PDB file of C-alpha atoms in Angstrom:
ATOM      1  CA  MET L  19     108.232 101.187  85.872  1.00  0.00           C
ATOM      2  CA  THR L  20     106.855 104.358  87.437  1.00  0.00           C
ATOM      3  CA  ALA L  21     103.425 104.908  88.913  1.00  0.00           C
ATOM      4  CA  LEU L  22     100.510 104.297  86.599  1.00  0.00           C
ATOM      5  CA  ALA L  23      99.515 107.927  86.776  1.00  0.00           C
ATOM      6  CA  ALA L  24     102.858 108.954  85.366  1.00  0.00           C
ATOM      7  CA  GLY L  25     103.622 105.981  83.174  1.00  0.00           C
ATOM      8  CA  PRO L  26     101.575 103.628  80.984  1.00  0.00           C
ATOM      9  CA  GLN L  27      99.141 105.374  78.658  1.00  0.00           C
ATOM     10  CA  GLY L  28      96.572 104.400  76.065  1.00  0.00           C
ATOM     11  CA  ARG L  29      95.820 100.718  75.664  1.00  0.00           C
ATOM     12  CA  GLN L  30      98.157  99.633  78.456  1.00  0.00           C
ATOM     13  CA  ARG L  31      96.490 101.991  80.924  1.00  0.00           C
ATOM     14  CA  ARG L  32      93.030 100.738  79.909  1.00  0.00           C
ATOM     15  CA  LEU L  33      94.268  97.159  80.379  1.00  0.00           C
ATOM     16  CA  TYR L  34      95.401  97.904  83.931  1.00  0.00           C
ATOM     17  CA  VAL L  35      92.135  99.647  84.804  1.00  0.00           C
ATOM     18  CA  ALA L  36      90.159  96.739  83.351  1.00  0.00           C
ATOM     19  CA  ALA L  37      92.277  94.301  85.362  1.00  0.00           C
ATOM     20  CA  LEU L  38      91.672  96.340  88.537  1.00  0.00           C
ATOM     21  CA  VAL L  39      87.904  96.294  87.995  1.00  0.00           C
ATOM     22  CA  THR L  40      87.971  92.565  87.213  1.00  0.00           C
ATOM     23  CA  LEU L  41      89.863  91.863  90.434  1.00  0.00           C
ATOM     24  CA  GLY L  42      87.377  93.868  92.474  1.00  0.00           C
ATOM     25  CA  LEU L  43      84.340  92.251  90.852  1.00  0.00           C
ATOM     26  CA  GLY L  44      85.836  88.765  91.173  1.00  0.00           C
ATOM     27  CA  TRP L  45      86.879  89.047  94.810  1.00  0.00           C
ATOM     28  CA  GLY L  46      83.576  90.723  95.658  1.00  0.00           C
ATOM     29  CA  MET L  47      81.740  87.666  94.333  1.00  0.00           C
ATOM     30  CA  THR L  48      83.537  85.309  96.734  1.00  0.00           C
ATOM     31  CA  GLN L  49      81.579  86.685  99.716  1.00  0.00           C
ATOM     32  CA  PRO L  50      78.054  85.707  98.537  1.00  0.00           C
ATOM     33  CA  LEU L  51      79.419  82.482  97.020  1.00  0.00           C
ATOM     34  CA  GLY L  52      80.934  81.649 100.402  1.00  0.00           C
ATOM     35  CA  LYS L  53      77.550  82.207 102.028  1.00  0.00           C
ATOM     36  CA  ILE L  54      75.883  79.930  99.472  1.00  0.00           C
ATOM     37  CA  ALA L  55      78.536  77.276 100.205  1.00  0.00           C
ATOM     38  CA  THR L  56      77.323  77.133 103.822  1.00  0.00           C
ATOM     39  CA  SER L  57      73.665  76.731 102.845  1.00  0.00           C
ATOM     40  CA  SER L  58      73.746  72.910 102.819  1.00  0.00           C
ATOM     41  CA  GLY L  59      74.972  72.727 106.390  1.00  0.00           C
ATOM     42  CA  HIS L  60      78.625  71.991 105.596  1.00  0.00           C
ATOM     43  CA  LYS L  61      80.850  72.842 108.562  1.00  0.00           C
ATOM     44  CA  PRO L  62      83.755  75.356 108.398  1.00  0.00           C
ATOM     45  CA  PHE L  63      86.731  72.995 108.325  1.00  0.00           C
ATOM     46  CA  GLY L  64      85.098  70.727 105.774  1.00  0.00           C
ATOM     47  CA  LEU L  65      84.676  73.775 103.522  1.00  0.00           C
ATOM     48  CA  ILE L  66      88.220  74.971 104.210  1.00  0.00           C
ATOM     49  CA  PHE L  67      89.619  71.519 103.359  1.00  0.00           C
ATOM     50  CA  TRP L  68      88.100  71.518  99.867  1.00  0.00           C
ATOM     51  CA  GLN L  69      88.874  75.224  99.388  1.00  0.00           C
ATOM     52  CA  LEU L  70      92.553  74.460  99.954  1.00  0.00           C
ATOM     53  CA  VAL L  71      92.423  71.485  97.582  1.00  0.00           C
ATOM     54  CA  ILE L  72      91.024  73.717  94.827  1.00  0.00           C
ATOM     55  CA  CYS L  73      93.541  76.497  95.532  1.00  0.00           C
ATOM     56  CA  ILE L  74      96.389  73.988  95.320  1.00  0.00           C
ATOM     57  CA  LEU L  75      95.117  72.687  91.976  1.00  0.00           C
ATOM     58  CA  VAL L  76      94.769  76.210  90.519  1.00  0.00           C
ATOM     59  CA  LEU L  77      98.015  77.628  91.925  1.00  0.00           C
ATOM     60  CA  GLY L  78      99.899  74.399  91.258  1.00  0.00           C
ATOM     61  CA  THR L  79      98.904  74.602  87.601  1.00  0.00           C
ATOM     62  CA  LEU L  80     100.000  78.240  87.438  1.00  0.00           C
ATOM     63  CA  SER L  81     103.311  77.366  89.079  1.00  0.00           C
ATOM     64  CA  ALA L  82     103.912  74.498  86.642  1.00  0.00           C
ATOM     65  CA  VAL L  83     103.260  76.812  83.690  1.00  0.00           C
ATOM     66  CA  ARG L  84     105.619  79.405  85.165  1.00  0.00           C
ATOM     67  CA  GLY L  85     108.265  76.782  85.916  1.00  0.00           C
ATOM     68  CA  LYS L  86     108.486  77.792  89.580  1.00  0.00           C
ATOM     69  CA  GLY L  87     107.859  75.070  92.142  1.00  0.00           C
ATOM     70  CA  LEU L  88     107.617  74.952  95.912  1.00  0.00           C
ATOM     71  CA  VAL L  89     110.560  75.925  98.074  1.00  0.00           C
ATOM     72  CA  PHE L  90     111.013  73.791 101.184  1.00  0.00           C
ATOM     73  CA  THR L  91     113.505  74.977 103.792  1.00  0.00           C
ATOM     74  CA  ARG L  92     113.217  75.465 107.542  1.00  0.00           C
ATOM     75  CA  ALA L  93     112.568  79.182 106.988  1.00  0.00           C
ATOM     76  CA  THR L  94     109.928  78.702 104.284  1.00  0.00           C
ATOM     77  CA  LEU L  95     108.185  75.987 106.318  1.00  0.00           C
ATOM     78  CA  LYS L  96     107.871  78.401 109.244  1.00  0.00           C
ATOM     79  CA  PHE L  97     106.487  81.001 106.815  1.00  0.00           C
ATOM     80  CA  TYR L  98     103.966  78.533 105.389  1.00  0.00           C
ATOM     81  CA  VAL L  99     102.686  77.524 108.825  1.00  0.00           C
ATOM     82  CA  ILE L 100     102.248  81.090 110.051  1.00  0.00           C
ATOM     83  CA  VAL L 101     100.551  82.285 106.859  1.00  0.00           C
ATOM     84  CA  ALA L 102      98.348  79.172 106.667  1.00  0.00           C
ATOM     85  CA  VAL L 103      97.084  79.663 110.217  1.00  0.00           C
ATOM     86  CA  MET L 104      96.727  83.456 110.165  1.00  0.00           C
ATOM     87  CA  GLY L 105      95.689  83.833 106.521  1.00  0.00           C
ATOM     88  CA  THR L 106      93.463  80.785 105.941  1.00  0.00           C
ATOM     89  CA  LEU L 107      92.521  78.469 108.792  1.00  0.00           C
ATOM     90  CA  VAL L 108      91.423  80.939 111.481  1.00  0.00           C
ATOM     91  CA  PRO L 109      89.918  83.701 109.283  1.00  0.00           C
ATOM     92  CA  ASN L 110      88.096  81.275 106.986  1.00  0.00           C
ATOM     93  CA  ALA L 111      86.681  79.320 109.927  1.00  0.00           C
ATOM     94  CA  THR L 112      85.249  82.494 111.459  1.00  0.00           C
ATOM     95  CA  PHE L 113      84.082  83.674 108.016  1.00  0.00           C
ATOM     96  CA  TYR L 114      82.025  80.537 107.443  1.00  0.00           C
ATOM     97  CA  LEU L 115      80.642  80.687 110.987  1.00  0.00           C
ATOM     98  CA  SER L 116      79.514  84.292 110.621  1.00  0.00           C
ATOM     99  CA  ALA L 117      78.470  84.000 106.949  1.00  0.00           C
ATOM    100  CA  THR L 118      75.696  81.596 107.901  1.00  0.00           C
ATOM    101  CA  ARG L 119      74.086  84.385 109.921  1.00  0.00           C
ATOM    102  CA  LEU L 120      75.234  87.769 108.604  1.00  0.00           C
ATOM    103  CA  PRO L 121      74.272  89.151 105.163  1.00  0.00           C
ATOM    104  CA  ALA L 122      76.989  88.683 102.535  1.00  0.00           C
ATOM    105  CA  GLY L 123      76.970  92.426 101.834  1.00  0.00           C
ATOM    106  CA  ILE L 124      77.896  93.130 105.442  1.00  0.00           C
ATOM    107  CA  MET L 125      80.682  90.547 105.250  1.00  0.00           C
ATOM    108  CA  SER L 126      82.062  92.354 102.182  1.00  0.00           C
ATOM    109  CA  MET L 127      82.173  95.589 104.141  1.00  0.00           C
ATOM    110  CA  ILE L 128      83.853  94.065 107.172  1.00  0.00           C
ATOM    111  CA  ILE L 129      86.642  92.426 105.165  1.00  0.00           C
ATOM    112  CA  SER L 130      87.773  95.842 103.927  1.00  0.00           C
ATOM    113  CA  ALA L 131      88.706  96.790 107.492  1.00  0.00           C
ATOM    114  CA  VAL L 132      92.051  94.946 107.208  1.00  0.00           C
ATOM    115  CA  PRO L 133      94.210  98.088 106.631  1.00  0.00           C
ATOM    116  CA  MET L 134      92.658  99.808 109.652  1.00  0.00           C
ATOM    117  CA  LEU L 135      93.434  96.828 111.877  1.00  0.00           C
ATOM    118  CA  ALA L 136      96.939  96.446 110.464  1.00  0.00           C
ATOM    119  CA  PHE L 137      97.937 100.056 111.178  1.00  0.00           C
ATOM    120  CA  PRO L 138      97.875  99.872 115.021  1.00  0.00           C
ATOM    121  CA  MET L 139      99.936  96.663 114.834  1.00  0.00           C
ATOM    122  CA  ALA L 140     102.503  98.310 112.581  1.00  0.00           C
ATOM    123  CA  LEU L 141     102.515 101.314 114.912  1.00  0.00           C
ATOM    124  CA  ALA L 142     103.146  99.109 117.968  1.00  0.00           C
ATOM    125  CA  LEU L 143     106.028  97.378 116.161  1.00  0.00           C
ATOM    126  CA  ARG L 144     107.410 100.767 115.065  1.00  0.00           C
ATOM    127  CA  MET L 145     106.946  99.878 111.411  1.00  0.00           C
ATOM    128  CA  GLU L 146     104.795 102.982 110.904  1.00  0.00           C
ATOM    129  CA  ARG L 147     104.670 106.463 112.386  1.00  0.00           C
ATOM    130  CA  PHE L 148     101.666 107.938 114.123  1.00  0.00           C
ATOM    131  CA  SER L 149      99.694 110.544 112.194  1.00  0.00           C
ATOM    132  CA  ALA L 150      96.499 112.435 112.888  1.00  0.00           C
ATOM    133  CA  ARG L 151      95.210 111.533 109.423  1.00  0.00           C
ATOM    134  CA  ARG L 152      95.442 107.823 110.153  1.00  0.00           C
ATOM    135  CA  LEU L 153      93.897 108.251 113.599  1.00  0.00           C
ATOM    136  CA  LEU L 154      90.937 109.934 111.896  1.00  0.00           C
ATOM    137  CA  GLY L 155      90.763 106.968 109.515  1.00  0.00           C
ATOM    138  CA  LEU L 156      90.585 104.553 112.447  1.00  0.00           C
ATOM    139  CA  LEU L 157      87.821 106.594 114.052  1.00  0.00           C
ATOM    140  CA  LEU L 158      85.819 106.618 110.819  1.00  0.00           C
ATOM    141  CA  GLY L 159      86.200 102.848 110.565  1.00  0.00           C
ATOM    142  CA  LEU L 160      84.993 102.417 114.132  1.00  0.00           C
ATOM    143  CA  ALA L 161      82.038 104.702 113.379  1.00  0.00           C
ATOM    144  CA  ALA L 162      81.141 102.502 110.389  1.00  0.00           C
ATOM    145  CA  VAL L 163      81.225  99.329 112.504  1.00  0.00           C
ATOM    146  CA  GLY L 164      79.185 101.090 115.169  1.00  0.00           C
ATOM    147  CA  LEU L 165      76.606 102.085 112.590  1.00  0.00           C
ATOM    148  CA  ILE L 166      76.361  98.503 111.331  1.00  0.00           C
ATOM    149  CA  ALA L 167      75.867  97.255 114.887  1.00  0.00           C
ATOM    150  CA  ALA L 168      73.336  99.957 115.843  1.00  0.00           C
ATOM    151  CA  PRO L 169      69.847  98.460 116.355  1.00  0.00           C
ATOM    152  CA  GLY L 170      67.658  98.928 113.295  1.00  0.00           C
ATOM    153  CA  ALA L 171      70.318 100.742 111.253  1.00  0.00           C
ATOM    154  CA  VAL L 172      71.782  98.167 108.842  1.00  0.00           C
ATOM    155  CA  LEU L 173      71.358  94.617 110.128  1.00  0.00           C
ATOM    156  CA  PRO L 174      67.971  93.019 109.377  1.00  0.00           C
ATOM    157  CA  ASP L 175      67.828  91.682 112.950  1.00  0.00           C
ATOM    158  CA  PRO L 176      69.516  93.546 115.833  1.00  0.00           C
ATOM    159  CA  ALA L 177      70.286  90.184 117.466  1.00  0.00           C
ATOM    160  CA  LEU L 178      72.749  89.477 114.641  1.00  0.00           C
ATOM    161  CA  ALA L 179      75.070  92.160 116.044  1.00  0.00           C
ATOM    162  CA  VAL L 180      76.557  89.565 118.414  1.00  0.00           C
ATOM    163  CA  PHE L 181      78.132  87.869 115.365  1.00  0.00           C
ATOM    164  CA  LEU L 182      79.994  91.011 114.268  1.00  0.00           C
ATOM    165  CA  PRO L 183      82.949  90.313 116.618  1.00  0.00           C
ATOM    166  CA  VAL L 184      83.194  86.823 115.093  1.00  0.00           C
ATOM    167  CA  ALA L 185      83.185  88.344 111.590  1.00  0.00           C
ATOM    168  CA  LEU L 186      85.926  90.792 112.621  1.00  0.00           C
ATOM    169  CA  VAL L 187      88.268  87.962 113.672  1.00  0.00           C
ATOM    170  CA  GLY L 188      88.985  87.289 109.987  1.00  0.00           C
ATOM    171  CA  PRO L 189      90.158  90.819 109.146  1.00  0.00           C
ATOM    172  CA  LEU L 190      92.118  90.878 112.412  1.00  0.00           C
ATOM    173  CA  PHE L 191      94.074  87.756 111.431  1.00  0.00           C
ATOM    174  CA  TYR L 192      94.506  88.991 107.852  1.00  0.00           C
ATOM    175  CA  ALA L 193      96.007  92.155 109.351  1.00  0.00           C
ATOM    176  CA  MET L 194      98.327  90.046 111.522  1.00  0.00           C
ATOM    177  CA  GLU L 195      99.370  88.072 108.448  1.00  0.00           C
ATOM    178  CA  ALA L 196      99.985  91.241 106.430  1.00  0.00           C
ATOM    179  CA  THR L 197     102.054  92.715 109.268  1.00  0.00           C
ATOM    180  CA  TYR L 198     104.123  89.541 109.561  1.00  0.00           C
ATOM    181  CA  VAL L 199     104.817  89.408 105.809  1.00  0.00           C
ATOM    182  CA  ALA L 200     105.603  93.136 105.680  1.00  0.00           C
ATOM    183  CA  ARG L 201     108.098  92.766 108.513  1.00  0.00           C
ATOM    184  CA  ASN L 202     109.705  89.448 107.551  1.00  0.00           C
ATOM    185  CA  GLY L 203     109.217  89.141 103.793  1.00  0.00           C
ATOM    186  CA  THR L 204     108.443  85.947 101.880  1.00  0.00           C
ATOM    187  CA  GLU L 205     111.809  84.204 102.221  1.00  0.00           C
ATOM    188  CA  GLY L 206     112.721  85.020  98.625  1.00  0.00           C
ATOM    189  CA  MET L 207     109.576  83.502  97.097  1.00  0.00           C
ATOM    190  CA  ASP L 208     107.158  85.304  94.832  1.00  0.00           C
ATOM    191  CA  ALA L 209     103.549  85.619  95.999  1.00  0.00           C
ATOM    192  CA  VAL L 210     102.189  82.671  93.995  1.00  0.00           C
ATOM    193  CA  GLN L 211     104.884  80.337  95.354  1.00  0.00           C
ATOM    194  CA  ALA L 212     104.241  81.621  98.878  1.00  0.00           C
ATOM    195  CA  MET L 213     100.482  81.127  98.636  1.00  0.00           C
ATOM    196  CA  LEU L 214     100.838  77.672  97.081  1.00  0.00           C
ATOM    197  CA  GLY L 215     103.183  76.557  99.864  1.00  0.00           C
ATOM    198  CA  ALA L 216     100.896  78.007 102.535  1.00  0.00           C
ATOM    199  CA  SER L 217      97.940  76.198 100.935  1.00  0.00           C
ATOM    200  CA  VAL L 218      99.780  72.860 100.937  1.00  0.00           C
ATOM    201  CA  VAL L 219     100.811  73.216 104.584  1.00  0.00           C
ATOM    202  CA  GLY L 220      97.357  74.520 105.449  1.00  0.00           C
ATOM    203  CA  LEU L 221      95.824  71.379 103.950  1.00  0.00           C
ATOM    204  CA  VAL L 222      98.171  69.176 105.999  1.00  0.00           C
ATOM    205  CA  ILE L 223      97.086  71.006 109.181  1.00  0.00           C
ATOM    206  CA  CYS L 224      93.426  71.142 108.206  1.00  0.00           C
ATOM    207  CA  ALA L 225      92.993  67.468 107.234  1.00  0.00           C
ATOM    208  CA  PRO L 226      93.265  65.927 110.738  1.00  0.00           C
ATOM    209  CA  ILE L 227      91.115  68.712 112.235  1.00  0.00           C
ATOM    210  CA  THR L 228      88.458  68.114 109.595  1.00  0.00           C
ATOM    211  CA  LEU L 229      88.467  64.336 110.037  1.00  0.00           C
ATOM    212  CA  GLY L 230      88.798  64.421 113.825  1.00  0.00           C
ATOM    213  CA  SER L 231      85.882  66.841 114.237  1.00  0.00           C
ATOM    214  CA  GLY L 232      83.637  64.938 111.829  1.00  0.00           C
ATOM    215  CA  GLN L 233      83.371  67.902 109.461  1.00  0.00           C
ATOM    216  CA  PHE L 234      84.637  66.116 106.347  1.00  0.00           C
ATOM    217  CA  PHE L 235      82.118  65.706 103.530  1.00  0.00           C
ATOM    218  CA  ASP L 236      82.192  64.268 100.033  1.00  0.00           C
ATOM    219  CA  PRO L 237      81.282  67.090  97.607  1.00  0.00           C
ATOM    220  CA  PHE L 238      80.690  64.594  94.795  1.00  0.00           C
ATOM    221  CA  ALA L 239      77.917  62.847  96.700  1.00  0.00           C
ATOM    222  CA  GLY L 240      74.946  64.988  95.785  1.00  0.00           C
ATOM    223  CA  PHE L 241      76.921  67.794  94.135  1.00  0.00           C
ATOM    224  CA  GLY L 242      74.632  70.806  94.144  1.00  0.00           C
ATOM    225  CA  ARG L 243      74.424  74.586  94.400  1.00  0.00           C
ATOM    226  CA  ALA L 244      76.416  74.835  97.631  1.00  0.00           C
ATOM    227  CA  GLU L 245      79.240  72.654  96.343  1.00  0.00           C
ATOM    228  CA  ALA L 246      79.356  74.536  93.029  1.00  0.00           C
ATOM    229  CA  ALA L 247      79.561  77.816  94.960  1.00  0.00           C
ATOM    230  CA  LEU L 248      82.483  76.456  96.983  1.00  0.00           C
ATOM    231  CA  VAL L 249      84.363  75.431  93.837  1.00  0.00           C
ATOM    232  CA  GLY L 250      83.627  78.771  92.186  1.00  0.00           C
ATOM    233  CA  SER L 251      84.604  80.824  95.225  1.00  0.00           C
ATOM    234  CA  SER L 252      87.868  78.928  95.761  1.00  0.00           C
ATOM    235  CA  ALA L 253      88.912  79.025  92.090  1.00  0.00           C
ATOM    236  CA  ILE L 254      88.041  82.719  91.797  1.00  0.00           C
ATOM    237  CA  HIS L 255      90.050  83.538  94.915  1.00  0.00           C
ATOM    238  CA  ALA L 256      93.129  81.718  93.591  1.00  0.00           C
ATOM    239  CA  LEU L 257      92.866  83.339  90.150  1.00  0.00           C
ATOM    240  CA  MET L 258      92.203  86.817  91.543  1.00  0.00           C
ATOM    241  CA  TYR L 259      95.204  86.498  93.838  1.00  0.00           C
ATOM    242  CA  ALA L 260      97.433  85.556  90.916  1.00  0.00           C
ATOM    243  CA  GLY L 261      95.968  88.451  88.946  1.00  0.00           C
ATOM    244  CA  TYR L 262      96.645  90.815  91.834  1.00  0.00           C
ATOM    245  CA  VAL L 263     100.289  89.748  91.880  1.00  0.00           C
ATOM    246  CA  TRP L 264     100.530  90.346  88.129  1.00  0.00           C
ATOM    247  CA  LEU L 265      98.906  93.782  88.367  1.00  0.00           C
ATOM    248  CA  ALA L 266     101.048  94.875  91.323  1.00  0.00           C
ATOM    249  CA  SER L 267     104.203  93.889  89.430  1.00  0.00           C
ATOM    250  CA  ARG L 268     103.150  95.876  86.356  1.00  0.00           C
ATOM    251  CA  ALA L 269     101.252  98.916  87.642  1.00  0.00           C
ATOM    252  CA  GLY L 270     102.584  99.131  91.190  1.00  0.00           C
ATOM    253  CA  SER L 271     101.323  97.973  94.570  1.00  0.00           C
ATOM    254  CA  VAL L 272      99.563 101.246  95.444  1.00  0.00           C
ATOM    255  CA  PHE L 273      97.498 101.127  92.257  1.00  0.00           C
ATOM    256  CA  ALA L 274      96.687  97.418  92.690  1.00  0.00           C
ATOM    257  CA  ALA L 275      95.635  97.912  96.323  1.00  0.00           C
ATOM    258  CA  GLN L 276      92.784 100.139  95.155  1.00  0.00           C
ATOM    259  CA  CYS L 277      90.866  96.976  94.234  1.00  0.00           C
ATOM    260  CA  SER L 278      89.855  96.770  97.915  1.00  0.00           C
ATOM    261  CA  TYR L 279      87.460  99.678  97.355  1.00  0.00           C
ATOM    262  CA  ILE L 280      85.865  97.884  94.406  1.00  0.00           C
ATOM    263  CA  VAL L 281      85.612  94.633  96.405  1.00  0.00           C
ATOM    264  CA  THR L 282      83.341  96.272  98.983  1.00  0.00           C
ATOM    265  CA  GLY L 283      80.956  97.785  96.442  1.00  0.00           C
ATOM    266  CA  ALA L 284      81.041  94.672  94.270  1.00  0.00           C
ATOM    267  CA  GLY L 285      80.377  92.438  97.272  1.00  0.00           C
ATOM    268  CA  ILE L 286      77.222  94.380  98.087  1.00  0.00           C
ATOM    269  CA  PHE L 287      76.163  94.314  94.414  1.00  0.00           C
ATOM    270  CA  TRP L 288      76.716  90.535  94.117  1.00  0.00           C
ATOM    271  CA  ALA L 289      74.882  89.958  97.404  1.00  0.00           C
ATOM    272  CA  MET L 290      71.894  91.819  95.997  1.00  0.00           C
ATOM    273  CA  ALA L 291      72.096  90.095  92.589  1.00  0.00           C
ATOM    274  CA  LEU L 292      72.837  86.521  93.717  1.00  0.00           C
ATOM    275  CA  LEU L 293      71.128  86.378  97.107  1.00  0.00           C
ATOM    276  CA  GLY L 294      68.435  89.012  96.792  1.00  0.00           C
ATOM    277  CA  GLU L 295      69.753  90.877  99.813  1.00  0.00           C
ATOM    278  CA  ARG L 296      68.365  94.349 100.361  1.00  0.00           C
ATOM    279  CA  PHE L 297      69.752  96.960 102.696  1.00  0.00           C
ATOM    280  CA  PRO L 298      68.434 100.145 104.325  1.00  0.00           C
ATOM    281  CA  PRO L 299      69.879 103.522 103.288  1.00  0.00           C
ATOM    282  CA  PHE L 300      72.136 103.541 106.358  1.00  0.00           C
ATOM    283  CA  ILE L 301      74.389 100.931 104.741  1.00  0.00           C
ATOM    284  CA  TRP L 302      75.597 103.467 102.177  1.00  0.00           C
ATOM    285  CA  LEU L 303      76.585 105.865 104.951  1.00  0.00           C
ATOM    286  CA  ALA L 304      78.455 103.007 106.622  1.00  0.00           C
ATOM    287  CA  VAL L 305      80.178 102.204 103.293  1.00  0.00           C
ATOM    288  CA  VAL L 306      81.269 105.837 102.861  1.00  0.00           C
ATOM    289  CA  LEU L 307      82.604 105.995 106.434  1.00  0.00           C
ATOM    290  CA  LEU L 308      84.439 102.680 106.107  1.00  0.00           C
ATOM    291  CA  LEU L 309      86.053 103.362 102.744  1.00  0.00           C
ATOM    292  CA  SER L 310      87.004 106.876 103.833  1.00  0.00           C
ATOM    293  CA  GLY L 311      88.696 105.353 106.867  1.00  0.00           C
ATOM    294  CA  VAL L 312      90.553 102.838 104.689  1.00  0.00           C
ATOM    295  CA  ALA L 313      91.687 105.634 102.367  1.00  0.00           C
ATOM    296  CA  LEU L 314      93.056 107.672 105.273  1.00  0.00           C
ATOM    297  CA  VAL L 315      94.788 104.753 106.990  1.00  0.00           C
ATOM    298  CA  SER L 316      96.324 103.174 103.891  1.00  0.00           C
ATOM    299  CA  PRO L 317      99.890 104.344 103.231  1.00  0.00           C
ATOM    300  CA  ARG L 318     100.483 106.860 100.474  1.00  0.00           C
ATOM    301  CA  GLY L 319     103.419 106.945  98.158  1.00  0.00           C
ATOM    302  CA  ALA L 320     104.605 106.306  94.652  1.00  0.00           C
ATOM    303  CA  ALA L 321     103.683 102.931  93.246  1.00  0.00           C
ATOM    304  CA  LYS L 322     106.654 101.254  91.731  1.00  0.00           C
ATOM    305  CA  SER L 323     106.769  97.978  89.988  1.00  0.00           C
ATOM    306  CA  GLY L 324     107.951  95.091  92.069  1.00  0.00           C
TER     307      GLY L 324
END
C-alpha cells in the first residue's frame, strides 16, 4: 500500500483520518487521567503494578482473538526486559512522581519531545545523518523547554521548574527504547505481541519492587475516582497502542506518527476539561516551538504499509 496521500481515497481515507484523531484524543486523555490516579496518594510502583495488570488483560484478550500468543526465547526475553525497563518501569515511575506536581497539560507537552531526544542517540550510533534542519528542530525544542521553565511564563509556580528534569526522564527513556527497537527490531514479533510480552515481564519485575517498598495497594478497597482513572488510563493506553499498530500497517508509519501532534493539543484540552487547568498565553508559543521542533527532527519519507 502506498502513502495515504497517494493511495486510499473516499471512505477509506476518512476512516484513517478519524482513526488518527481518535488515537490522538485517546492518548492525550491518559495524561490528566494519570494525574488523577495519583490524587489519592498511591505511590508510583503501586500504580505501575496495576497498570501492567490491566494492559496484560487488554492485550492478552486482543492476542487471543488474533490467535497470536507470547513468544518465549532467550532473544525475546532479553527484548522484553529491556523494553519493560526503558518503556514502562522507569518512565512511568518518573511520570507519576512529576504528575503529582506539574500540570497535566505541561506533561502532555513534554512527552512529545521523544523524537528530539531520540535523534542525537541515533546520530551517535550512526543510524541517522546530521542535518541542519534537524539541528534547528532540536534548538526549537530546547527553546520550548526553556520557555516552560522560565519564571512566570507557563508554570503556575516557578518553584515547580525543578521537577521538569524529572518529567524529562520519561521521554529520554522512551527515546532510548525507540532507538533500541529501531536498531535491533522486535525479534520477529508484531507490536502487540512485543508489548504484551514486555508487560508480562514488567509485571514480574515490578511485583517484588512494589511489595518490598510497601507501595502495593488494593484498588478494590474503597474504589474511587483515582482508581477509576487508573483503570481508564491503562485500558486506553493499551487500546490506543493496538489501534496505532493497525493504523501504521494500513496507512503507513509516517501517517500514523502524526498522532503525536494531536496528543499534545488533546492533552492540554483534556487537562482543561477534566482538571480545570488554565494556562497563560505563553504556553501556546511553547506548543508551537515544540511541535515545530518535532516536525523538523522527525524523519521524512514515503509511508509504506508494514
